CSV table of C-alpha atoms in Angstrom, one decimal:
chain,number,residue,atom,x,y,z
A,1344,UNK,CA,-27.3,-2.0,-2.4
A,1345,UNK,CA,-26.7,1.3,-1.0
A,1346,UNK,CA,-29.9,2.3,-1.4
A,1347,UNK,CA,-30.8,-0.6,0.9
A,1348,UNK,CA,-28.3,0.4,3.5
A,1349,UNK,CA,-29.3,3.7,3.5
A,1350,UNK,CA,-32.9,2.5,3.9
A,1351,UNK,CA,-33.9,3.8,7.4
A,1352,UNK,CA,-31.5,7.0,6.7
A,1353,UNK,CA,-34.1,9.0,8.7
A,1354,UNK,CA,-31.8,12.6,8.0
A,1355,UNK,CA,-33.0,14.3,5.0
A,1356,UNK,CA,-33.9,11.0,3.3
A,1357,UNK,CA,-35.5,12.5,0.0
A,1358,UNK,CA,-32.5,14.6,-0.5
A,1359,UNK,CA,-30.2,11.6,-0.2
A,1360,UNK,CA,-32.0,9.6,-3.0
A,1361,UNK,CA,-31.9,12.6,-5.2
A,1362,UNK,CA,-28.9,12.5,-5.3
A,1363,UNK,CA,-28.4,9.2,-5.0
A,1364,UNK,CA,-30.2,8.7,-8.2
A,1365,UNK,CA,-28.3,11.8,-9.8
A,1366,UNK,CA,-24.7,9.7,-8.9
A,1367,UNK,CA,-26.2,6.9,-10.7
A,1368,UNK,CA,-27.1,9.2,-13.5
A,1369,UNK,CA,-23.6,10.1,-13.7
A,1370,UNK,CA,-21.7,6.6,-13.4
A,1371,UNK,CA,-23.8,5.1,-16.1
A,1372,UNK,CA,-23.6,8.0,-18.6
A,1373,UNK,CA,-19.8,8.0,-17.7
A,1374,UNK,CA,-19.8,4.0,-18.9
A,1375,UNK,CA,-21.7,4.7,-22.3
A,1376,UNK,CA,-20.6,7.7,-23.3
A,1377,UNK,CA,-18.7,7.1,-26.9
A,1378,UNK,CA,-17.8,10.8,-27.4
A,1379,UNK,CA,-15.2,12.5,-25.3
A,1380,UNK,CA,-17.2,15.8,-24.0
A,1381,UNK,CA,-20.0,13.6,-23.2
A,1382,UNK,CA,-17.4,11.5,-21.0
A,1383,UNK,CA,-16.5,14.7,-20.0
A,1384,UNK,CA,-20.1,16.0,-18.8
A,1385,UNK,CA,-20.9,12.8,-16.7
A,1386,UNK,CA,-17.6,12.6,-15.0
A,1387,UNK,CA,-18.6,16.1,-13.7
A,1388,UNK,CA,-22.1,14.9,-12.5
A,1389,UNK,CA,-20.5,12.7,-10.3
A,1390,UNK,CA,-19.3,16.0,-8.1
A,1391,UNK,CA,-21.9,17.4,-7.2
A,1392,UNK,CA,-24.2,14.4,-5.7
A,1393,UNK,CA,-20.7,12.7,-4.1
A,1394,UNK,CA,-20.0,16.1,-2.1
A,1395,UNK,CA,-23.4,16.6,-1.1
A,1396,UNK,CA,-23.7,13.0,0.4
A,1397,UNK,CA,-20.2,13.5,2.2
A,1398,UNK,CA,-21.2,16.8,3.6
A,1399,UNK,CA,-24.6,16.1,4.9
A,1400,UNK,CA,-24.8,12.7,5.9
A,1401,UNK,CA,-20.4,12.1,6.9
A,1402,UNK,CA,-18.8,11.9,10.4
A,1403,UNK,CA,-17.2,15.1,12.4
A,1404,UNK,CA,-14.7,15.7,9.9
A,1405,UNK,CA,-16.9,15.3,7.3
A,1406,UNK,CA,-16.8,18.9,5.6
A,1407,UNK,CA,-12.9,18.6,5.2
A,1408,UNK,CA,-13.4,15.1,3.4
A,1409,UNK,CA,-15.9,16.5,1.3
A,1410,UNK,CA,-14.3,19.9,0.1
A,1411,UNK,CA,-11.3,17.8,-0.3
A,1412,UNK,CA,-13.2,15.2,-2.7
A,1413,UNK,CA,-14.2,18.5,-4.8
A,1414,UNK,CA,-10.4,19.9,-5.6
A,1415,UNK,CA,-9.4,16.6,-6.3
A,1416,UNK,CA,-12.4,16.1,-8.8
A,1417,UNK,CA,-12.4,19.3,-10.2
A,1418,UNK,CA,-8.5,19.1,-10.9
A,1419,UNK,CA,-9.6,15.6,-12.6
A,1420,UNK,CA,-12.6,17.2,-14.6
A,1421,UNK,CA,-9.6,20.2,-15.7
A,1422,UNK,CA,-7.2,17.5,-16.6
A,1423,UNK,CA,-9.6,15.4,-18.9
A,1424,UNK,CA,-11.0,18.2,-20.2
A,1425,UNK,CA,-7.8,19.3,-21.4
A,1426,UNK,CA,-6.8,15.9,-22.7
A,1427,UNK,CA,-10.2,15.6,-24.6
A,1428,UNK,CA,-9.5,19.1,-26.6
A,1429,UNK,CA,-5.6,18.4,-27.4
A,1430,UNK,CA,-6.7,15.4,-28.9
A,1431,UNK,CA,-9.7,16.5,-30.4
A,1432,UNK,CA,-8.2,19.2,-32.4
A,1433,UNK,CA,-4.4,18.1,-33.0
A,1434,UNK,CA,-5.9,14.6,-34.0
A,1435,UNK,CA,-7.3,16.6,-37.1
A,1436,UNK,CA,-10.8,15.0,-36.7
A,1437,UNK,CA,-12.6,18.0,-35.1
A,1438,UNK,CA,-14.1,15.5,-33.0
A,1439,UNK,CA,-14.5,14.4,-30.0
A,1440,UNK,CA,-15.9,10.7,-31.2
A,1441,UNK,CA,-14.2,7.9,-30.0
A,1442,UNK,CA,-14.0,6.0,-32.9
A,1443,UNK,CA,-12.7,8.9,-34.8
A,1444,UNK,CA,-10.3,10.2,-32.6
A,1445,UNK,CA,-8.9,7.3,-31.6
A,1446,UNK,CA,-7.9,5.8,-35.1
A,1447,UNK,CA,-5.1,9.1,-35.4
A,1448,UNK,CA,-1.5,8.5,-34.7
A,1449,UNK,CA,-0.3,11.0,-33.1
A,1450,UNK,CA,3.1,12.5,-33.1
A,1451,UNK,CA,5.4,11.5,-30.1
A,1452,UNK,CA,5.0,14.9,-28.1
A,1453,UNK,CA,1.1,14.8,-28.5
A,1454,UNK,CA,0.7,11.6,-27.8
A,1455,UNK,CA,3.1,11.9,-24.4
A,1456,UNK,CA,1.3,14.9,-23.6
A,1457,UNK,CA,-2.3,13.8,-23.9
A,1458,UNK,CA,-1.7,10.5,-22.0
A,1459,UNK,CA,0.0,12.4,-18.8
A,1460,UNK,CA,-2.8,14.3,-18.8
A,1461,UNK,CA,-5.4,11.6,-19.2
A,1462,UNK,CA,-3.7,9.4,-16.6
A,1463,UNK,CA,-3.2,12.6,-13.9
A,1464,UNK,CA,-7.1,12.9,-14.2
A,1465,UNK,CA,-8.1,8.9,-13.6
A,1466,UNK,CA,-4.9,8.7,-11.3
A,1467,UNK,CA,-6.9,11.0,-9.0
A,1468,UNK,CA,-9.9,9.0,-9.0
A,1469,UNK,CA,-8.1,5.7,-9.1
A,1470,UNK,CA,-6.5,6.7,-6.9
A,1471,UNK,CA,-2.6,6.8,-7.1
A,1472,UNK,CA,-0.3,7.3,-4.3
A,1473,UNK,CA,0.4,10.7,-3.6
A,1474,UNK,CA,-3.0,11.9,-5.0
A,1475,UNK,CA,-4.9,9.3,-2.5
A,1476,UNK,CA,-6.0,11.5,0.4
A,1477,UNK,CA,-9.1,12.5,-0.9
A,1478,UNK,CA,-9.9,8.7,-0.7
A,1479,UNK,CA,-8.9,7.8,2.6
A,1480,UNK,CA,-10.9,10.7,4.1
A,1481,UNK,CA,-13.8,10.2,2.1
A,1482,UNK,CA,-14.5,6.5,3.2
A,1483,UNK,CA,-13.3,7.3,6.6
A,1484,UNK,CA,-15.8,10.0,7.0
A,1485,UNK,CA,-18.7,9.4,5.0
A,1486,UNK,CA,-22.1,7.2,6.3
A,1487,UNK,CA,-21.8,3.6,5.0
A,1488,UNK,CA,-23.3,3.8,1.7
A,1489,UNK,CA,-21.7,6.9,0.5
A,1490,UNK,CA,-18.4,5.0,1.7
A,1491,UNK,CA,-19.4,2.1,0.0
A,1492,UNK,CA,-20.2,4.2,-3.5
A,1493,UNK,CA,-16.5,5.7,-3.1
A,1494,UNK,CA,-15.0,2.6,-2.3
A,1495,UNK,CA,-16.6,0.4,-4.9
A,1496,UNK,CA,-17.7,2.5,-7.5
A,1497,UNK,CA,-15.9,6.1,-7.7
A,1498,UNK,CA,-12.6,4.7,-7.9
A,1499,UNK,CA,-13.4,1.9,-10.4
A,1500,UNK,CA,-14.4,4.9,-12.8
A,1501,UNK,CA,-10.8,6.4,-12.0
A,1502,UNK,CA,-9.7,2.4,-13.4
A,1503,UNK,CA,-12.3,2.4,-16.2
A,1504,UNK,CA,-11.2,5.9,-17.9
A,1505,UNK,CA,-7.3,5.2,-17.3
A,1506,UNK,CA,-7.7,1.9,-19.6
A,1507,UNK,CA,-10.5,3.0,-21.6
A,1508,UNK,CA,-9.1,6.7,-22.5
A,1509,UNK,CA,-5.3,6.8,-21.5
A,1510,UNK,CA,-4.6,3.9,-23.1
A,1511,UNK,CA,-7.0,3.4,-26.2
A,1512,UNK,CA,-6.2,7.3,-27.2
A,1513,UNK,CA,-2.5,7.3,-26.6
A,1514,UNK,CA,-1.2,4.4,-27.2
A,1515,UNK,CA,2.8,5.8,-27.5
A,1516,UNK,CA,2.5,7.4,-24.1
A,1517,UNK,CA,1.1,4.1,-23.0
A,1518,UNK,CA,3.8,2.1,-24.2
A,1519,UNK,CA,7.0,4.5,-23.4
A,1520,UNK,CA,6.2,4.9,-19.7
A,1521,UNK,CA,4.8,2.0,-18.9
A,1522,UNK,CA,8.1,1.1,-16.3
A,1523,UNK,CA,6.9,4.3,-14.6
A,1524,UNK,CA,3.3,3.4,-14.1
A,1525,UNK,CA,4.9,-0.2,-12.8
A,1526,UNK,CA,7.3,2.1,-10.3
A,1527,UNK,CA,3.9,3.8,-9.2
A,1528,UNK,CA,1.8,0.5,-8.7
A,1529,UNK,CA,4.7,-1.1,-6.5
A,1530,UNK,CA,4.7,2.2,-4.4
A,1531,UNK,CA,0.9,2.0,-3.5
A,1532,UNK,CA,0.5,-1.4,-2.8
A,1533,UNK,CA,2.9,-1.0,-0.1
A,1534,UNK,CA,2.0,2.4,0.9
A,1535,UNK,CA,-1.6,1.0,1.4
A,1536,UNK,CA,0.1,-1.5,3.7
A,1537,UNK,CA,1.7,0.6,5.8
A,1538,UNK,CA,-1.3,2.8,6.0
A,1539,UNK,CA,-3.4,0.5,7.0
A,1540,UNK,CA,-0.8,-1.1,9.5
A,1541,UNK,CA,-0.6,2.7,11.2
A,1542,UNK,CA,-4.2,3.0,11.9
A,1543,UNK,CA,-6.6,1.7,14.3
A,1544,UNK,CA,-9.6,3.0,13.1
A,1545,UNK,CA,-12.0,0.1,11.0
A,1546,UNK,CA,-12.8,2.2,8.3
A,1547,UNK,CA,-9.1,3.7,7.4
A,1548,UNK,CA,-7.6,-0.1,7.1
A,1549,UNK,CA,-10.3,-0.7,4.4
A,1550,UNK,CA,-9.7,2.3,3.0
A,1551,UNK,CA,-5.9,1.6,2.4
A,1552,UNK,CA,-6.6,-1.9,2.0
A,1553,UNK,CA,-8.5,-0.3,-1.2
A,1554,UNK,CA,-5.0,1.8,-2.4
A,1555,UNK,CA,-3.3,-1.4,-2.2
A,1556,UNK,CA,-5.6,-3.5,-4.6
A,1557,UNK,CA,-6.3,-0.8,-7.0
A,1558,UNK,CA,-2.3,-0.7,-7.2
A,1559,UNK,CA,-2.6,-3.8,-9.1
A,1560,UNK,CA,-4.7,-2.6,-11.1
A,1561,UNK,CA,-2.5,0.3,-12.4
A,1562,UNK,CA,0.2,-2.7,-13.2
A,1563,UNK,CA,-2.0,-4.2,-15.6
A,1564,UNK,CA,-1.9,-0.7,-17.3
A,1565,UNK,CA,1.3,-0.3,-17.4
A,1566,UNK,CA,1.7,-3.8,-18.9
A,1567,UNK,CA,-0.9,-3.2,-21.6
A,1568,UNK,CA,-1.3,-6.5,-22.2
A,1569,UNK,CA,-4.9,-8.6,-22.9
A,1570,UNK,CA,-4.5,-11.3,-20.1
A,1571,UNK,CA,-3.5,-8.7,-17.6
A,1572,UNK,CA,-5.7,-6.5,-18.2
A,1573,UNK,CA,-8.6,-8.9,-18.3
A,1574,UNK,CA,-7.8,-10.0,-14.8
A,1575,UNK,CA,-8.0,-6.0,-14.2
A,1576,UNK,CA,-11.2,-5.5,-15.2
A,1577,UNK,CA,-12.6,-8.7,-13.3
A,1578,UNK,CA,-10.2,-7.7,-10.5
A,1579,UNK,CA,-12.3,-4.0,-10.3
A,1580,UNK,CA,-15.7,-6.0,-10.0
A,1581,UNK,CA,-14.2,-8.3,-7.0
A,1582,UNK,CA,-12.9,-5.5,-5.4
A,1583,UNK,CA,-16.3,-3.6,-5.8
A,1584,UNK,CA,-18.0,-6.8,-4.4
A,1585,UNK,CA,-15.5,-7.4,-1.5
A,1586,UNK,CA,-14.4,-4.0,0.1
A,1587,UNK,CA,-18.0,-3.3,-0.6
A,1588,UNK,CA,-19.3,-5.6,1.8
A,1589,UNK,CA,-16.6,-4.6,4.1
A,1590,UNK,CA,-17.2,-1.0,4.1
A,1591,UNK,CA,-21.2,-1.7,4.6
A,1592,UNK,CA,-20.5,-4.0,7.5
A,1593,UNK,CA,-17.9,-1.6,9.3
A,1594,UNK,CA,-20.9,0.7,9.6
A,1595,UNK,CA,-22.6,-2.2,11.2
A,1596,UNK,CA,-20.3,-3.1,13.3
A,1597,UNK,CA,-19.8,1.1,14.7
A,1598,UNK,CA,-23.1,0.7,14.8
A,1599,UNK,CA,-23.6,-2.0,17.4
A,1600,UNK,CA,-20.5,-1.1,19.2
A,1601,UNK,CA,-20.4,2.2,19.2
A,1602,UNK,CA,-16.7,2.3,17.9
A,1603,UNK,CA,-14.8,1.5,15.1
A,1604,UNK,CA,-11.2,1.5,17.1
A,1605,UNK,CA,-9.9,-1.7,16.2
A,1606,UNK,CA,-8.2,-2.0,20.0
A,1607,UNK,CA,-11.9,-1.5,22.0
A,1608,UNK,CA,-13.1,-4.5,19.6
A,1609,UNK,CA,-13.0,-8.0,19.8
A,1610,UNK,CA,-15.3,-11.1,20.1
A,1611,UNK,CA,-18.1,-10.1,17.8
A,1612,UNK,CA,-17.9,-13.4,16.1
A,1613,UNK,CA,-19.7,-14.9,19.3
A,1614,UNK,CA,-22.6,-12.6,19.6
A,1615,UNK,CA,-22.9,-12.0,15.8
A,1616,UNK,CA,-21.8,-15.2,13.8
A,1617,UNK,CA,-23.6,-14.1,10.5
A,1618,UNK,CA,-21.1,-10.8,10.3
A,1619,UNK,CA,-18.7,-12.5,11.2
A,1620,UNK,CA,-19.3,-14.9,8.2
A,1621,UNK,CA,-20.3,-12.0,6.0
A,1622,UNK,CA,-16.8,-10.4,6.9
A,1623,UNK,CA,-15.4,-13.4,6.1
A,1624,UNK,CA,-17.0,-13.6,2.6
A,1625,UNK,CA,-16.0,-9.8,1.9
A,1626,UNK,CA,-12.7,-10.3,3.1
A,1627,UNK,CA,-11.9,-13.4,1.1
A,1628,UNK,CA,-12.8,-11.9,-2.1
A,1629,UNK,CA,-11.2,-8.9,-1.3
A,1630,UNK,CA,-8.0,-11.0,-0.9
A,1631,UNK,CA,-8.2,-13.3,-3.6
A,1632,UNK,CA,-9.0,-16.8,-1.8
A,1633,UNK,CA,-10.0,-19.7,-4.0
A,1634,UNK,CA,-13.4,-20.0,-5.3
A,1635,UNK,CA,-14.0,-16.5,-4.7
A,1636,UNK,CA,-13.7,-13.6,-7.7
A,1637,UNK,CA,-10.3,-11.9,-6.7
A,1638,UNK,CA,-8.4,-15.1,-6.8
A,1639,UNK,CA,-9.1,-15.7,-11.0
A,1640,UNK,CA,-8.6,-11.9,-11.9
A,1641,UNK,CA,-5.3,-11.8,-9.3
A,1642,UNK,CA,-4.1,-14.8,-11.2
A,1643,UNK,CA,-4.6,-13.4,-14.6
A,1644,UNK,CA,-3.3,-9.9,-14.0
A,1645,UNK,CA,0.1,-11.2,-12.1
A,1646,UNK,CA,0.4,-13.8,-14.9
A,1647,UNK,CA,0.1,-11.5,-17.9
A,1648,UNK,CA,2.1,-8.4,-15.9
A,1649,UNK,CA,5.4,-11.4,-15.1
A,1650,UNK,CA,6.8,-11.6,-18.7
A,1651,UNK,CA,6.8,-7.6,-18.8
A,1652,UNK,CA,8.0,-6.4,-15.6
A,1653,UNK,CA,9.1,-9.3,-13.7
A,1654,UNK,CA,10.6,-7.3,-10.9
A,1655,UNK,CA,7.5,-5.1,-10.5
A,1656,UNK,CA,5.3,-8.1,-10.7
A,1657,UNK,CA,7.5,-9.7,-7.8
A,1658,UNK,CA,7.2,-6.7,-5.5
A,1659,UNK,CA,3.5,-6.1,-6.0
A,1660,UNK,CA,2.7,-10.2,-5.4
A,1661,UNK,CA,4.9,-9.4,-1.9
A,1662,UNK,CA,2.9,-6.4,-1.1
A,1663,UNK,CA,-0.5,-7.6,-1.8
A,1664,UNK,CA,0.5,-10.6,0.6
A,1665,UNK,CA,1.1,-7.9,3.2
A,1666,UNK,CA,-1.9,-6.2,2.6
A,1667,UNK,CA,-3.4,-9.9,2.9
A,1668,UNK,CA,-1.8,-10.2,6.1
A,1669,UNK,CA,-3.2,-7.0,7.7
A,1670,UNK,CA,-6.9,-7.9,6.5
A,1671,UNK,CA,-6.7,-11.2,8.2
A,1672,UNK,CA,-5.2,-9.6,11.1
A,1673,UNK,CA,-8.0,-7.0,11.0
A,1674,UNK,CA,-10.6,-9.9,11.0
A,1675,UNK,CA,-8.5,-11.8,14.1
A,1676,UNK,CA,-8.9,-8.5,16.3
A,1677,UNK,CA,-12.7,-7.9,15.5
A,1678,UNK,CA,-14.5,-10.7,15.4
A,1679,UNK,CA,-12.3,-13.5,17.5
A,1680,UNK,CA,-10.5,-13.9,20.7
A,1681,UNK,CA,-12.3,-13.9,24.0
A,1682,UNK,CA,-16.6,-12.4,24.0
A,1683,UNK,CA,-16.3,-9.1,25.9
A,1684,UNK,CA,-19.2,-8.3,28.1
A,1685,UNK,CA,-19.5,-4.9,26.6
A,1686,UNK,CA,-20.3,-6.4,23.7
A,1687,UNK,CA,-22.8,-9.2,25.2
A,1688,UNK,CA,-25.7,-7.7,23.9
A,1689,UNK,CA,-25.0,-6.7,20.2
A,1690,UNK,CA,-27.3,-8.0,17.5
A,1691,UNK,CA,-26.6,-10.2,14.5
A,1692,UNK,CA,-27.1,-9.1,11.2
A,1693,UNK,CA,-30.9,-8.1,10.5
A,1694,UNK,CA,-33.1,-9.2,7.5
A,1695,UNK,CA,-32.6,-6.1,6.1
A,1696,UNK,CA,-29.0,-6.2,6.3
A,1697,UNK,CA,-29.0,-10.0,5.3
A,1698,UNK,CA,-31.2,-8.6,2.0
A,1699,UNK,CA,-28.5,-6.3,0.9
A,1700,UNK,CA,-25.0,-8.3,1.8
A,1701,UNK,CA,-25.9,-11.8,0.9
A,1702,UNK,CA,-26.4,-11.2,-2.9
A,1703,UNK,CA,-23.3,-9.3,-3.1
A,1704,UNK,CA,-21.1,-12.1,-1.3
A,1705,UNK,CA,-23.0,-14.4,-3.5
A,1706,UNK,CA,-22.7,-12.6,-6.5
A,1707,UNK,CA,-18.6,-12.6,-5.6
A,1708,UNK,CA,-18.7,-16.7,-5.4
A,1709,UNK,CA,-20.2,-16.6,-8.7
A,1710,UNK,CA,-17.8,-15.1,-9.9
A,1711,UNK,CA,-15.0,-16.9,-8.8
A,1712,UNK,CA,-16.6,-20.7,-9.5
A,1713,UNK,CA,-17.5,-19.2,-13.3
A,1714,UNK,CA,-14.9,-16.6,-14.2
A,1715,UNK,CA,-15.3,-17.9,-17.8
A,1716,UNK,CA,-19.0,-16.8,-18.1
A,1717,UNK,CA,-17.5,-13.0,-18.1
A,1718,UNK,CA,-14.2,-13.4,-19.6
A,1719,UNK,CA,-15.2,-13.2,-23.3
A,1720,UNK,CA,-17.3,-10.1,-22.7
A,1721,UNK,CA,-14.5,-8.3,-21.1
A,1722,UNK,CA,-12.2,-9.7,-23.9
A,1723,UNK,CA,-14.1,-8.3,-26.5
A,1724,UNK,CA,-13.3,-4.7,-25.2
A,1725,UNK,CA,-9.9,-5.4,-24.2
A,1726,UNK,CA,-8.7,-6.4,-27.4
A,1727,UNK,CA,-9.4,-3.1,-28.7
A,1728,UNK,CA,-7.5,-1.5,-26.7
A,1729,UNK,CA,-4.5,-4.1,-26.9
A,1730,UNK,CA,-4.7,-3.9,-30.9
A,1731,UNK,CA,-4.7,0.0,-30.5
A,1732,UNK,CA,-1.4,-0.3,-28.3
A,1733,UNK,CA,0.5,-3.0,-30.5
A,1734,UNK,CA,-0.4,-0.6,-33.5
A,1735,UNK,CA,-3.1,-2.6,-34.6
């Protein structure tokens, strides 16, 4: 799909799909990878390609969001990397197999050591509230598709690693702070509300919008339980699906207006109906509406996360209705409200467009009507991990 949007990307285009196709490289060797150095290697592939794309093809400020992503992902890249050795060689496998490491109990201090570490390197990439900036920059300043990558598939890495690695290899750590990590969660959801509240600018609300609900995410990890973090990992696919299509169609809509301040908008739904109705779509998922993906995964996550932290649980249900709020608010002062003649002429949604943003919105619908398709795919990972944490 961002391939697609990039598709008449007339700057450099044979550079961009390079490294488009070295980013993809990277994400899917980060997903198989079974041995901890090779985790390690891939998770550094993603640098290079991701800074490029920000750099070249990003907005004014797009050399401070792009030098910015770098730190961040090289402190991430240090971090894991020193995760992988201390378990590697205190584990007393001399390995850096998954399967091998991961069986070793490790003593108390180890095991709190390795899982700070481990979670201080996805927390980054998650991201986690105070090491989001690199985020909000990034999708604020980068072309649509490399916003859209960040957005939907960079930060669901930072999700992947924190439940595949910082809870399947330290399982004590896991279980000892998990009332911090709960702490943490309820403290992004609202920051990302009140981010989002103190910005006009399009782009910036989705990106907070995205530190809220990948706050809820890091509640299911701090809850470590099979239902919760089953609607995490079907929760990280909605999310993908929805702020994707938001990100992609804020791009559209700068495009066409010329703007993405929130306050010069207005009335788009009357000269464009099918964004509009594509914004609708994203939005909904994003949100968790009925029928649509986020609902099923918000409902599993909050119902396995209660019985554990009830508190926590509470405060991050209130927050993600604020962050609901400010979505539908968002969607009220774009597309509704009186046509403004400045905007009489702007074009609905092209074929192309149509090609790219329809499958993902119909993909998302899917996936709320038939959760139960996925669910015991998911479940057979989860319960690894779950078994690992209860001492199984």
């Amino acid at each position: 799909m961002a391939a697609l949007a990039a598709w008449r990307n007339d700057v450099r285009p044979k550079l961009f799909f390079i490294l488009l196709l070295v980013l993809e490289t990277g994400v899917n060797g980060t997903l198989c990878a079974l041995d901890y150095m090779l985790f390690s290697v891939f998770w550094a592939m993603e640098l290079v390609p991701t800074f490029l794309m920000i750099a070249i093809w990003g907005g004014t400020m797009r050399m401070r969001a792009a030098q910015r992503y770098l730190v961040y992902g090289l402190v991430s890249l240090a971090l894991l990397l020193a995760s992988a050795f201390l378990l590697a060689f205190k584990s007393g496998q001399n390995s850096f197999d998954f399967d091998l490491t991961n069986t070793v109990n490790l003593v108390k201090a180890i095991s709190f050591t390795g899982f700070w570490l481990a979670f201080a390197a996805f927390a980054i990439r998650l991201p986690v509230v105070p090491l989001h900036t690199w985020m909000i920059d990034a999708v604020t300043e980068s072309s649509p598709p490399v916003a859209f990558l960040v957005s939907s598939v960079l930060t669901k890495l930072g999700a992947y690693g924190m439940i595949r690695i910082a809870l399947g290899a330290f399982p004590t750590g896991a279980g000892r702070f998990g009332f911090v990590l709960a702490v943490l969660a309820i403290i992004g959801t609202f920051w990302g509300f009140l981010g989002a509240v103190g910005t006009s600018d399009l782009r910036r609300v989705i990106a907070y919008s995205t530190l809220g609900q990948m706050s809820v995410v890091l509640l299911a990890v701090a809850v470590g339980q099979a239902i919760a973090l089953n609607g995490a990992v079907l929760l990280m696919m909605a999310h993908g699906l929805g702020t994707g299509m938001l990100v992609l169609l804020s791009g559209t809509i700068e495009d066409r207006a010329r703007t993405r301040d929130i306050r010069r908008l207005g009335g788009l739904a009357w000269q464009a109906p099918r964004l509009a109705a594509l914004w609708i779509a994203g939005g909904f998922t994003a949100i968790g509406v009925p029928l649509f993906a986020g609902f099923a995964a918000e409902l599993m996550l909050f119902t396995g996360s209660f019985a554990a932290h009830r508190w926590a649980t509470l405060l991050v249900m209130i927050g993600m209705l604020l962050n609901t709020g400010v979505l539908l608010w968002t969607l009220q002062r774009v597309f509704f409200g009186p046509a403004r003649e400045a905007f009489a002429r702007v074009r609905d949604a092209t074929t192309l467009e149509l090609f790219y943003l329809v499958p993902l919105a119909g993909v998302a619908l899917l996936l709320g009507v038939f959760p139960g398709r996925l669910l015991p795919i998911i479940n057979n990972g989860v319960l690894s991990i779950v078994s690992r944490i209860n001492g199984g």
